[in-house]
Coordinates of C-alpha atoms in Angstrom, one line a residue:
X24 CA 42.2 292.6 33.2
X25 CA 41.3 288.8 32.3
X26 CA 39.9 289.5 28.6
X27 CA 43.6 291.5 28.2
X28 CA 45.8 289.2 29.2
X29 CA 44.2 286.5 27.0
X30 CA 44.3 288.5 24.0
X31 CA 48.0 289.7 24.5
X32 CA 48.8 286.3 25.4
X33 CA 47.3 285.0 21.7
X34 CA 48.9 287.9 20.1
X35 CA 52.1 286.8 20.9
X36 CA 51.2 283.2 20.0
X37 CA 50.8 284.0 17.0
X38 CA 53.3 286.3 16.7
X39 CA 55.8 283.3 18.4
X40 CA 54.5 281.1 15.0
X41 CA 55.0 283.8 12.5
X42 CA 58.2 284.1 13.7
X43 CA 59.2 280.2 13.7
X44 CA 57.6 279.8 10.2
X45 CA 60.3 282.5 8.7
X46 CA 62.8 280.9 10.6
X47 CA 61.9 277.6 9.3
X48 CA 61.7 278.9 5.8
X49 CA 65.3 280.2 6.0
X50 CA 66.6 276.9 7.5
X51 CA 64.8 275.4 4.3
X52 CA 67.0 277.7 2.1
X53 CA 70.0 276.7 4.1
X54 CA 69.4 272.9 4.0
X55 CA 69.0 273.3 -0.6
X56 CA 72.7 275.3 -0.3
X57 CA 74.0 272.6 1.6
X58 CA 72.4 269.8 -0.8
X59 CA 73.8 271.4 -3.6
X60 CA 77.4 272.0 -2.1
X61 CA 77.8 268.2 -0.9
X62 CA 76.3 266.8 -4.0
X63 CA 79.0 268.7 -6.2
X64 CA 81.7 268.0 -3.5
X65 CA 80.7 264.3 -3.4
X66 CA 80.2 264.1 -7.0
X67 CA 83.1 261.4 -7.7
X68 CA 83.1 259.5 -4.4
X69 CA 80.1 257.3 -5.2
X70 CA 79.9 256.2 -1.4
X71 CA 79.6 259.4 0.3
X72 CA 77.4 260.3 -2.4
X73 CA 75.0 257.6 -1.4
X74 CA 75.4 258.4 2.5
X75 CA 74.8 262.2 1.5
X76 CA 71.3 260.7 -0.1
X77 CA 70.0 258.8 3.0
X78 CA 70.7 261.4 5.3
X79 CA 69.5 264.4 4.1
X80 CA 65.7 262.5 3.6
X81 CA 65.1 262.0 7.4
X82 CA 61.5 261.4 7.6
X83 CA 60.0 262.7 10.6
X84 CA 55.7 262.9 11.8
X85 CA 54.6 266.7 11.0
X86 CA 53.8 268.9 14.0
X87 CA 50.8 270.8 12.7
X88 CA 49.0 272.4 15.9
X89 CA 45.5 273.1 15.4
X90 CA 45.2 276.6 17.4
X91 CA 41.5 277.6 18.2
X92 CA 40.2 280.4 16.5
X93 CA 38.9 282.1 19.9
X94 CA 40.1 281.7 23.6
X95 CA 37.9 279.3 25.6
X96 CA 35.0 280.6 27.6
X97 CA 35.3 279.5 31.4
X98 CA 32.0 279.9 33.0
X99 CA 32.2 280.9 36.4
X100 CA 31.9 278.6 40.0
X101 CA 28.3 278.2 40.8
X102 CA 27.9 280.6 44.2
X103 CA 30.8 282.6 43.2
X104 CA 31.0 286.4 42.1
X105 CA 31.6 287.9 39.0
X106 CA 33.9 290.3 38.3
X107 CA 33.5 293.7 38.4
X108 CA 29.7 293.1 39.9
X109 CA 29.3 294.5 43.1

């Protein structure tokens, strides 16, 4: 069925970006460890220290994806049939 594919399909979109956030979220709590490890082990070499700093604020563009609230409507083919219509 059309309709059921298209909703199991968004289901496990959604699904796919609930799992990816917690993912993300314990990458985050990795990432603090690891700040807080390398700015105690680089505490008295001033150098590292400072490469420490400028590497661990990497700026990159956010990837917020707007998803649609409902599937798309696709209107059938003038002349054609519709499903389940005899």
């Amino acid at each position: 069925m059309v309709v059921g594919g298209g909703n199991d399909g968004k289901a496990g979109r959604v699904a796919a970006v609930a799992e990816l956030l917690t993912v993300a979220d314990e990458i985050m709590n990795l990432v603090r460890m690891m700040d807080g490890f390398n700015r105690y082990r680089f505490s008295r070499d001033p150098a590292r220290r400072t490469a420490w700093k400028s590497v661990k604020h990497v700026v990159t563009p956010s990837r917020v994806v707007d998803l649609p609230d409902e599937e798309p409507v696709h209107e059938p083919e003038p002349g054609g049939t519709a499903e389940g219509v005899a």
